Amino acid sequence: MLVSLLTVSNLASATQEPNLWPNTQYEKTIPTHTQILGYKVGERITNHADMLRFFDALEKAAPTRIKVFEYARSWEGRKLIYAVIGSPENIAKLDEFAVGMQKLADPRITSEKAAKQLIDTLPASVWLEHGVHGNEISSTDAAMMTAYHLLAAPNEATNKKILANTLVFIDPLQNPDGRTRFTSRYYATVGMLHSGDRLSAEQNEPWPNGRSNHYLFDMNRDWLAITQPETAGRVNILNYYKPTVVIDLHEMGGDQSYFFPPAAQPLNPHMSKAQLENTALIGRNIGANFDTFGFDYFTREIFDAFYPGYGDSWPTFYGASAATYEVASSRGEVFQTANGKTLTYLDTIKRHFVASIATAEAVAEHREKILRDFYRYQENAIIDGKNDKNERVFVLPNVRDKAGTHRLATLMAQHGVEVKQATEAFKACGTSYAAGAYFIDTAQPRGRFVKTTFTQQVDMSSDFIKEQERRRARKLNDEIYDVTGWSLPLMFNIDTNSCGKAIDVAFDRVSADTPLKGEVSNTQAKVAYLVPWGDMAAGRFLSAALQAGLTIKSADKAFVLDNTTAFTAGTLIIEVKANDDKLAATVIKLAEQTGAKVVGVDTSWVTDGPSFGSGYTVNMSAPNIAMAWDEPTSSLSAGNTRFVIERQFNYPVTAIRSNQLASADLGAYQVLILPSGNYTQTLGTAGVENIQTWINQGGVLITLGGATRFAAQAEVNLLDVQRENLFKTDQVAKPEEKTSSVAGQLITTKAELLKATENSEESPDYVAGILANVEVDQEHWLTAGVNSKLVAMVVGNSIYTPIKLASGKNLAWFADEKNVLASGYLWPAVTQQLAYKPFLIHQPSGNGMIIAFTQEPTSRAYLDGLNVLLMNSIFRAAAHAEPLP
């Protein structure tokens, strides 16, 4: 199906803007799309720069009714803004509104009487967030359409109601880098005619597509770890205004219609009944408006409300009523649907626009209820916390992994949680803690957020699980949309205790920017400076020190210095005589920057373990790291991994197009990382041989997730393990060679029928995402400084045989059947089969080695507890390889 550019341009009248809302007259004082941008709504996919121009023009035209603010900058330097639209009276009192919402959000300082006064006077607020996925294009133009409509028709009946009772916040583009990637590439493919054919270049984005941001993050999954600047800006501003309704507008497949709440099952049990009622009220109003316009829609399917780390679920836990909307995507200016209809870009914009206005209308109509429910949410959160006899307070002892504990404590403060650090020793529920321990009392307004992110297990409803097991037994796809385990202490591998009683101890409040203080004892050390290994403060110190040119050693084993002080395996040794006379100043500076603990020593006399000059003490070097980039690499895996190394380890990575690895001279690189992906066709036999030769000459190959599956393939044979099929207690016989007929058989029961239809070989059941316990070999240099127990994310259906000792070692493996599941829901058959299977495999090869992670250690950059293991795989492995001269 081809549509000329002229036809697309004439979808609207040549003389006026498309009819946005029935029987509406627009004021000429507010400039139109055409006047500002030179094209009508829906004629073109608006880029980031034009979106900024549009909102700037609106603010200049109606400065008393709209305010535009910048809240962040993307990695590529693009401005992120939000606009606030309301009556002149409400806009003039915007800061007062924020103060009022802060008061309403805390019943400890706001009595029922004071809350009623606030509810009587405050407007409700709706936050419309658009375009978190850069290639879900319609929502940004719908945001512009919404803003224009509210400003240019203030006396239209619905708008009048909205503006009198509601502040409408519009975040028009959450992912400017991704949208820019999409729009530039899309229009580069358009020829004389637009094509809606799903085979056309216009409908098929090149790698990486525009969904993700600069670091190829799916930012709709970044709300728990807050790793990206765009997310951090949104969290800050939402915590300031606390809008009472938050809507995240998305796109889905072009053959569908439109989704809005009620949400699908499962629901997060820490959501309130009132929140669900409010989103249902809003959904009902959207449905009525869609009926008027003749728009199809569906509810209660696909898109659930279980995982707390989405843009529509995170606000739920400060008390907002929040939801996701999804529109069928044209993924361009036109799209040919499966039933032969033409879906235009304007069609998709209109649906998001109508849903947005209907949302604001419902919020205005239920202003008092929504504000009252917001206050009640805070009250109930505090009551729930006080009544929790097991997990009222979470305590972070802050003994092991102080850097990781600090990161978790400050992250929770960034979320808006009250986090405290004891300034004196105390006891809680019979356990003694030293000064410096952190604690979080769930008897606070954000207590439910603490509960859902800190408790080990958040259960899906038993009815939902029963239905998924039924579907699985029938070989039907399950309805689990995303990960089912997300406990932050588990993912960060941080010791956390709980207590059912309040803690009374002197404390300091922790903020998002509370620094991790470095420490250097004996700053004028005569022999060396030692940095105990095992947390990311030491990891960042190593990264910075190598880039600063320091000469550094690292101990493969733990040791005791002069019968007094024990140091962990992996401890960094920076000898005074091996470095220049500015070493002391450099060490002090790096400790301050990284938060590392450094011990200056005046002797090298080791009484237990390897000495500084031992063969078990290796010289660390600054490795050059290459990473496969482009097809067939998973963009999320590549982006997450590059981000962790570059922004959490603070070390540079060189991205190399995957197809170049087939013949490239990799001699300048000591480490090559293959993110998840099947490289069989891209590399071919010659490419595999090229990489194998490089490994044998001293290279370190690291494979992640799906890349491990590639390396283990028989025709590739880089890694000496095999991917397992589903284990069955009653194995189905392999079919004999096909013939025209076979011997007859009798099937006498339905059970026998089902058995006869089973495949002889099939993969284990797919896992949407759980947290699994991992045990770690403590006697290998690759696991130096790594805790004996870790937690990993398991996604997919790949389980591997253990490697034989003749080929390598299994250095980390999943725990036994009883203990393998740390959090989430894992199919019973997979629970059995996953037990004791490898997570980390080390295979020497020539002068180099392969290090294989069977699951991805950098998923969403929120598995902080695996970072030291990944650092070892890069830096310690490069030190142990023996590159040829």
PDB file of N, CA and C in Angstrom, residues 796-855:
ATOM      1  N   GLY A 796      14.351 -16.411  30.424  1.00  0.00           N
ATOM      2  CA  GLY A 796      14.456 -17.248  29.236  1.00  0.00           C
ATOM      3  C   GLY A 796      14.385 -18.730  29.558  1.00  0.00           C
ATOM      4  N   ASN A 797      14.984 -19.547  28.681  1.00  0.00           N
ATOM      5  CA  ASN A 797      14.888 -21.001  28.844  1.00  0.00           C
ATOM      6  C   ASN A 797      16.204 -21.709  28.549  1.00  0.00           C
ATOM      7  N   SER A 798      17.315 -21.053  28.834  1.00  0.00           N
ATOM      8  CA  SER A 798      18.621 -21.664  28.596  1.00  0.00           C
ATOM      9  C   SER A 798      19.224 -22.159  29.905  1.00  0.00           C
ATOM     10  N   ILE A 799      19.456 -23.467  29.972  1.00  0.00           N
ATOM     11  CA  ILE A 799      20.133 -24.119  31.090  1.00  0.00           C
ATOM     12  C   ILE A 799      21.267 -24.941  30.491  1.00  0.00           C
ATOM     13  N   TYR A 800      22.440 -24.910  31.124  1.00  0.00           N
ATOM     14  CA  TYR A 800      23.624 -25.520  30.519  1.00  0.00           C
ATOM     15  C   TYR A 800      24.185 -26.647  31.373  1.00  0.00           C
ATOM     16  N   THR A 801      24.829 -27.592  30.692  1.00  0.00           N
ATOM     17  CA  THR A 801      25.547 -28.645  31.398  1.00  0.00           C
ATOM     18  C   THR A 801      26.769 -28.037  32.084  1.00  0.00           C
ATOM     19  N   PRO A 802      27.180 -28.565  33.225  1.00  0.00           N
ATOM     20  CA  PRO A 802      28.430 -28.102  33.836  1.00  0.00           C
ATOM     21  C   PRO A 802      29.614 -28.434  32.932  1.00  0.00           C
ATOM     22  N   ILE A 803      30.612 -27.596  32.951  1.00  0.00           N
ATOM     23  CA  ILE A 803      31.808 -27.860  32.155  1.00  0.00           C
ATOM     24  C   ILE A 803      32.657 -28.920  32.855  1.00  0.00           C
ATOM     25  N   LYS A 804      33.284 -29.777  32.094  1.00  0.00           N
ATOM     26  CA  LYS A 804      34.142 -30.809  32.650  1.00  0.00           C
ATOM     27  C   LYS A 804      35.466 -30.194  33.113  1.00  0.00           C
ATOM     28  N   LEU A 805      36.078 -30.801  34.138  1.00  0.00           N
ATOM     29  CA  LEU A 805      37.335 -30.285  34.676  1.00  0.00           C
ATOM     30  C   LEU A 805      38.449 -30.272  33.632  1.00  0.00           C
ATOM     31  N   ALA A 806      38.363 -31.175  32.678  1.00  0.00           N
ATOM     32  CA  ALA A 806      39.387 -31.209  31.634  1.00  0.00           C
ATOM     33  C   ALA A 806      39.355 -29.952  30.777  1.00  0.00           C
ATOM     34  N   SER A 807      38.216 -29.258  30.755  1.00  0.00           N
ATOM     35  CA  SER A 807      38.084 -28.077  29.907  1.00  0.00           C
ATOM     36  C   SER A 807      38.073 -26.770  30.690  1.00  0.00           C
ATOM     37  N   GLY A 808      37.633 -26.798  31.940  1.00  0.00           N
ATOM     38  CA  GLY A 808      37.552 -25.549  32.692  1.00  0.00           C
ATOM     39  C   GLY A 808      36.921 -25.766  34.048  1.00  0.00           C
ATOM     40  N   LYS A 809      36.326 -24.713  34.586  1.00  0.00           N
ATOM     41  CA  LYS A 809      35.725 -24.795  35.914  1.00  0.00           C
ATOM     42  C   LYS A 809      34.391 -24.063  35.949  1.00  0.00           C
ATOM     43  N   ASN A 810      33.472 -24.624  36.728  1.00  0.00           N
ATOM     44  CA  ASN A 810      32.224 -23.944  37.034  1.00  0.00           C
ATOM     45  C   ASN A 810      32.468 -23.133  38.304  1.00  0.00           C
ATOM     46  N   LEU A 811      32.565 -21.830  38.163  1.00  0.00           N
ATOM     47  CA  LEU A 811      32.974 -20.990  39.290  1.00  0.00           C
ATOM     48  C   LEU A 811      31.793 -20.423  40.062  1.00  0.00           C
ATOM     49  N   ALA A 812      30.614 -20.447  39.482  1.00  0.00           N
ATOM     50  CA  ALA A 812      29.404 -20.053  40.197  1.00  0.00           C
ATOM     51  C   ALA A 812      28.253 -20.878  39.622  1.00  0.00           C
ATOM     52  N   TRP A 813      27.396 -21.353  40.499  1.00  0.00           N
ATOM     53  CA  TRP A 813      26.325 -22.242  40.069  1.00  0.00           C
ATOM     54  C   TRP A 813      25.065 -21.930  40.863  1.00  0.00           C
ATOM     55  N   PHE A 814      23.931 -22.296  40.297  1.00  0.00           N
ATOM     56  CA  PHE A 814      22.661 -22.063  40.972  1.00  0.00           C
ATOM     57  C   PHE A 814      22.523 -23.022  42.151  1.00  0.00           C
ATOM     58  N   ALA A 815      21.878 -22.536  43.194  1.00  0.00           N
ATOM     59  CA  ALA A 815      21.738 -23.308  44.423  1.00  0.00           C
ATOM     60  C   ALA A 815      20.867 -24.540  44.216  1.00  0.00           C
ATOM     61  N   ASP A 816      20.739 -25.342  45.266  1.00  0.00           N
ATOM     62  CA  ASP A 816      19.955 -26.571  45.186  1.00  0.00           C
ATOM     63  C   ASP A 816      18.480 -26.275  44.970  1.00  0.00           C
ATOM     64  N   GLU A 817      17.736 -27.318  44.630  1.00  0.00           N
ATOM     65  CA  GLU A 817      16.322 -27.157  44.273  1.00  0.00           C
ATOM     66  C   GLU A 817      15.524 -26.435  45.343  1.00  0.00           C
ATOM     67  N   LYS A 818      15.802 -26.714  46.582  1.00  0.00           N
ATOM     68  CA  LYS A 818      15.052 -26.110  47.686  1.00  0.00           C
ATOM     69  C   LYS A 818      15.339 -24.626  47.818  1.00  0.00           C
ATOM     70  N   ASN A 819      16.554 -24.205  47.468  1.00  0.00           N
ATOM     71  CA  ASN A 819      16.992 -22.822  47.738  1.00  0.00           C
ATOM     72  C   ASN A 819      17.275 -21.998  46.493  1.00  0.00           C
ATOM     73  N   VAL A 820      17.097 -22.551  45.307  1.00  0.00           N
ATOM     74  CA  VAL A 820      17.500 -21.832  44.099  1.00  0.00           C
ATOM     75  C   VAL A 820      16.663 -20.577  43.884  1.00  0.00           C
ATOM     76  N   LEU A 821      15.383 -20.614  44.213  1.00  0.00           N
ATOM     77  CA  LEU A 821      14.527 -19.453  43.999  1.00  0.00           C
ATOM     78  C   LEU A 821      14.712 -18.455  45.139  1.00  0.00           C
ATOM     79  N   ALA A 822      15.170 -17.261  44.791  1.00  0.00           N
ATOM     80  CA  ALA A 822      15.318 -16.198  45.783  1.00  0.00           C
ATOM     81  C   ALA A 822      14.079 -15.323  45.829  1.00  0.00           C
ATOM     82  N   SER A 823      13.497 -15.046  44.664  1.00  0.00           N
ATOM     83  CA  SER A 823      12.304 -14.202  44.604  1.00  0.00           C
ATOM     84  C   SER A 823      11.653 -14.353  43.239  1.00  0.00           C
ATOM     85  N   GLY A 824      10.315 -14.297  43.236  1.00  0.00           N
ATOM     86  CA  GLY A 824       9.572 -14.412  41.989  1.00  0.00           C
ATOM     87  C   GLY A 824       8.853 -15.742  41.903  1.00  0.00           C
ATOM     88  N   TYR A 825       8.374 -16.048  40.705  1.00  0.00           N
ATOM     89  CA  TYR A 825       7.676 -17.321  40.501  1.00  0.00           C
ATOM     90  C   TYR A 825       8.406 -18.119  39.433  1.00  0.00           C
ATOM     91  N   LEU A 826       8.829 -19.329  39.816  1.00  0.00           N
ATOM     92  CA  LEU A 826       9.585 -20.204  38.926  1.00  0.00           C
ATOM     93  C   LEU A 826       8.829 -21.507  38.749  1.00  0.00           C
ATOM     94  N   TRP A 827       8.655 -21.901  37.487  1.00  0.00           N
ATOM     95  CA  TRP A 827       7.953 -23.153  37.198  1.00  0.00           C
ATOM     96  C   TRP A 827       8.621 -24.309  37.950  1.00  0.00           C
ATOM     97  N   PRO A 828       7.849 -25.193  38.561  1.00  0.00           N
ATOM     98  CA  PRO A 828       8.437 -26.293  39.344  1.00  0.00           C
ATOM     99  C   PRO A 828       9.446 -27.130  38.562  1.00  0.00           C
ATOM    100  N   ALA A 829       9.150 -27.427  37.301  1.00  0.00           N
ATOM    101  CA  ALA A 829      10.076 -28.248  36.511  1.00  0.00           C
ATOM    102  C   ALA A 829      11.399 -27.529  36.287  1.00  0.00           C
ATOM    103  N   VAL A 830      11.334 -26.218  36.080  1.00  0.00           N
ATOM    104  CA  VAL A 830      12.561 -25.442  35.881  1.00  0.00           C
ATOM    105  C   VAL A 830      13.329 -25.343  37.198  1.00  0.00           C
ATOM    106  N   THR A 831      12.612 -25.223  38.309  1.00  0.00           N
ATOM    107  CA  THR A 831      13.264 -25.187  39.618  1.00  0.00           C
ATOM    108  C   THR A 831      14.124 -26.424  39.813  1.00  0.00           C
ATOM    109  N   GLN A 832      13.581 -27.575  39.461  1.00  0.00           N
ATOM    110  CA  GLN A 832      14.340 -28.823  39.591  1.00  0.00           C
ATOM    111  C   GLN A 832      15.555 -28.836  38.674  1.00  0.00           C
ATOM    112  N   GLN A 833      15.364 -28.415  37.441  1.00  0.00           N
ATOM    113  CA  GLN A 833      16.428 -28.576  36.445  1.00  0.00           C
ATOM    114  C   GLN A 833      17.519 -27.513  36.585  1.00  0.00           C
ATOM    115  N   LEU A 834      17.164 -26.345  37.089  1.00  0.00           N
ATOM    116  CA  LEU A 834      18.142 -25.259  37.213  1.00  0.00           C
ATOM    117  C   LEU A 834      19.137 -25.502  38.336  1.00  0.00           C
ATOM    118  N   ALA A 835      18.733 -26.260  39.345  1.00  0.00           N
ATOM    119  CA  ALA A 835      19.588 -26.483  40.516  1.00  0.00           C
ATOM    120  C   ALA A 835      20.957 -27.033  40.118  1.00  0.00           C
ATOM    121  N   TYR A 836      21.996 -26.431  40.684  1.00  0.00           N
ATOM    122  CA  TYR A 836      23.395 -26.835  40.499  1.00  0.00           C
ATOM    123  C   TYR A 836      23.908 -26.692  39.070  1.00  0.00           C
ATOM    124  N   LYS A 837      23.184 -25.963  38.231  1.00  0.00           N
ATOM    125  CA  LYS A 837      23.687 -25.720  36.878  1.00  0.00           C
ATOM    126  C   LYS A 837      24.524 -24.442  36.871  1.00  0.00           C
ATOM    127  N   PRO A 838      25.465 -24.326  35.961  1.00  0.00           N
ATOM    128  CA  PRO A 838      26.436 -23.219  36.026  1.00  0.00           C
ATOM    129  C   PRO A 838      25.839 -21.850  35.718  1.00  0.00           C
ATOM    130  N   PHE A 839      26.333 -20.860  36.449  1.00  0.00           N
ATOM    131  CA  PHE A 839      26.064 -19.459  36.165  1.00  0.00           C
ATOM    132  C   PHE A 839      27.295 -18.789  35.564  1.00  0.00           C
ATOM    133  N   LEU A 840      28.478 -19.133  36.082  1.00  0.00           N
ATOM    134  CA  LEU A 840      29.737 -18.573  35.571  1.00  0.00           C
ATOM    135  C   LEU A 840      30.699 -19.709  35.252  1.00  0.00           C
ATOM    136  N   ILE A 841      31.195 -19.705  34.028  1.00  0.00           N
ATOM    137  CA  ILE A 841      32.089 -20.760  33.544  1.00  0.00           C
ATOM    138  C   ILE A 841      33.406 -20.126  33.116  1.00  0.00           C
ATOM    139  N   HIS A 842      34.511 -20.751  33.529  1.00  0.00           N
ATOM    140  CA  HIS A 842      35.843 -20.301  33.114  1.00  0.00           C
ATOM    141  C   HIS A 842      36.502 -21.416  32.310  1.00  0.00           C
ATOM    142  N   GLN A 843      36.874 -21.088  31.084  1.00  0.00           N
ATOM    143  CA  GLN A 843      37.498 -22.082  30.213  1.00  0.00           C
ATOM    144  C   GLN A 843      38.801 -21.516  29.646  1.00  0.00           C
ATOM    145  N   PRO A 844      39.962 -21.984  30.143  1.00  0.00           N
ATOM    146  CA  PRO A 844      41.233 -21.553  29.552  1.00  0.00           C
ATOM    147  C   PRO A 844      41.340 -22.048  28.109  1.00  0.00           C
ATOM    148  N   SER A 845      42.036 -21.263  27.297  1.00  0.00           N
ATOM    149  CA  SER A 845      42.245 -21.655  25.899  1.00  0.00           C
ATOM    150  C   SER A 845      43.536 -21.017  25.414  1.00  0.00           C
ATOM    151  N   GLY A 846      44.563 -21.851  25.208  1.00  0.00           N
ATOM    152  CA  GLY A 846      45.855 -21.292  24.825  1.00  0.00           C
ATOM    153  C   GLY A 846      46.363 -20.343  25.900  1.00  0.00           C
ATOM    154  N   ASN A 847      46.758 -19.152  25.488  1.00  0.00           N
ATOM    155  CA  ASN A 847      47.230 -18.147  26.441  1.00  0.00           C
ATOM    156  C   ASN A 847      46.099 -17.278  26.979  1.00  0.00           C
ATOM    157  N   GLY A 848      44.890 -17.509  26.476  1.00  0.00           N
ATOM    158  CA  GLY A 848      43.760 -16.695  26.889  1.00  0.00           C
ATOM    159  C   GLY A 848      42.681 -17.525  27.546  1.00  0.00           C
ATOM    160  N   MET A 849      41.436 -17.052  27.460  1.00  0.00           N
ATOM    161  CA  MET A 849      40.365 -17.754  28.153  1.00  0.00           C
ATOM    162  C   MET A 849      39.008 -17.258  27.676  1.00  0.00           C
ATOM    163  N   ILE A 850      38.001 -18.076  27.964  1.00  0.00           N
ATOM    164  CA  ILE A 850      36.604 -17.683  27.769  1.00  0.00           C
ATOM    165  C   ILE A 850      35.945 -17.648  29.141  1.00  0.00           C
ATOM    166  N   ILE A 851      35.236 -16.570  29.408  1.00  0.00           N
ATOM    167  CA  ILE A 851      34.454 -16.439  30.637  1.00  0.00           C
ATOM    168  C   ILE A 851      33.010 -16.296  30.206  1.00  0.00           C
ATOM    169  N   ALA A 852      32.187 -17.252  30.604  1.00  0.00           N
ATOM    170  CA  ALA A 852      30.809 -17.311  30.117  1.00  0.00           C
ATOM    171  C   ALA A 852      29.822 -17.129  31.261  1.00  0.00           C
ATOM    172  N   PHE A 853      28.953 -16.129  31.136  1.00  0.00           N
ATOM    173  CA  PHE A 853      27.826 -15.943  32.032  1.00  0.00           C
ATOM    174  C   PHE A 853      26.603 -16.561  31.358  1.00  0.00           C
ATOM    175  N   THR A 854      25.986 -17.523  32.013  1.00  0.00           N
ATOM    176  CA  THR A 854      24.834 -18.175  31.385  1.00  0.00           C
ATOM    177  C   THR A 854      23.584 -17.299  31.442  1.00  0.00           C
ATOM    178  N   GLN A 855      23.570 -16.324  32.335  1.00  0.00           N
ATOM    179  CA  GLN A 855      22.532 -15.289  32.381  1.00  0.00           C
ATOM    180  C   GLN A 855      23.233 -13.940  32.368  1.00  0.00           C
TER     181      GLN A 855
END
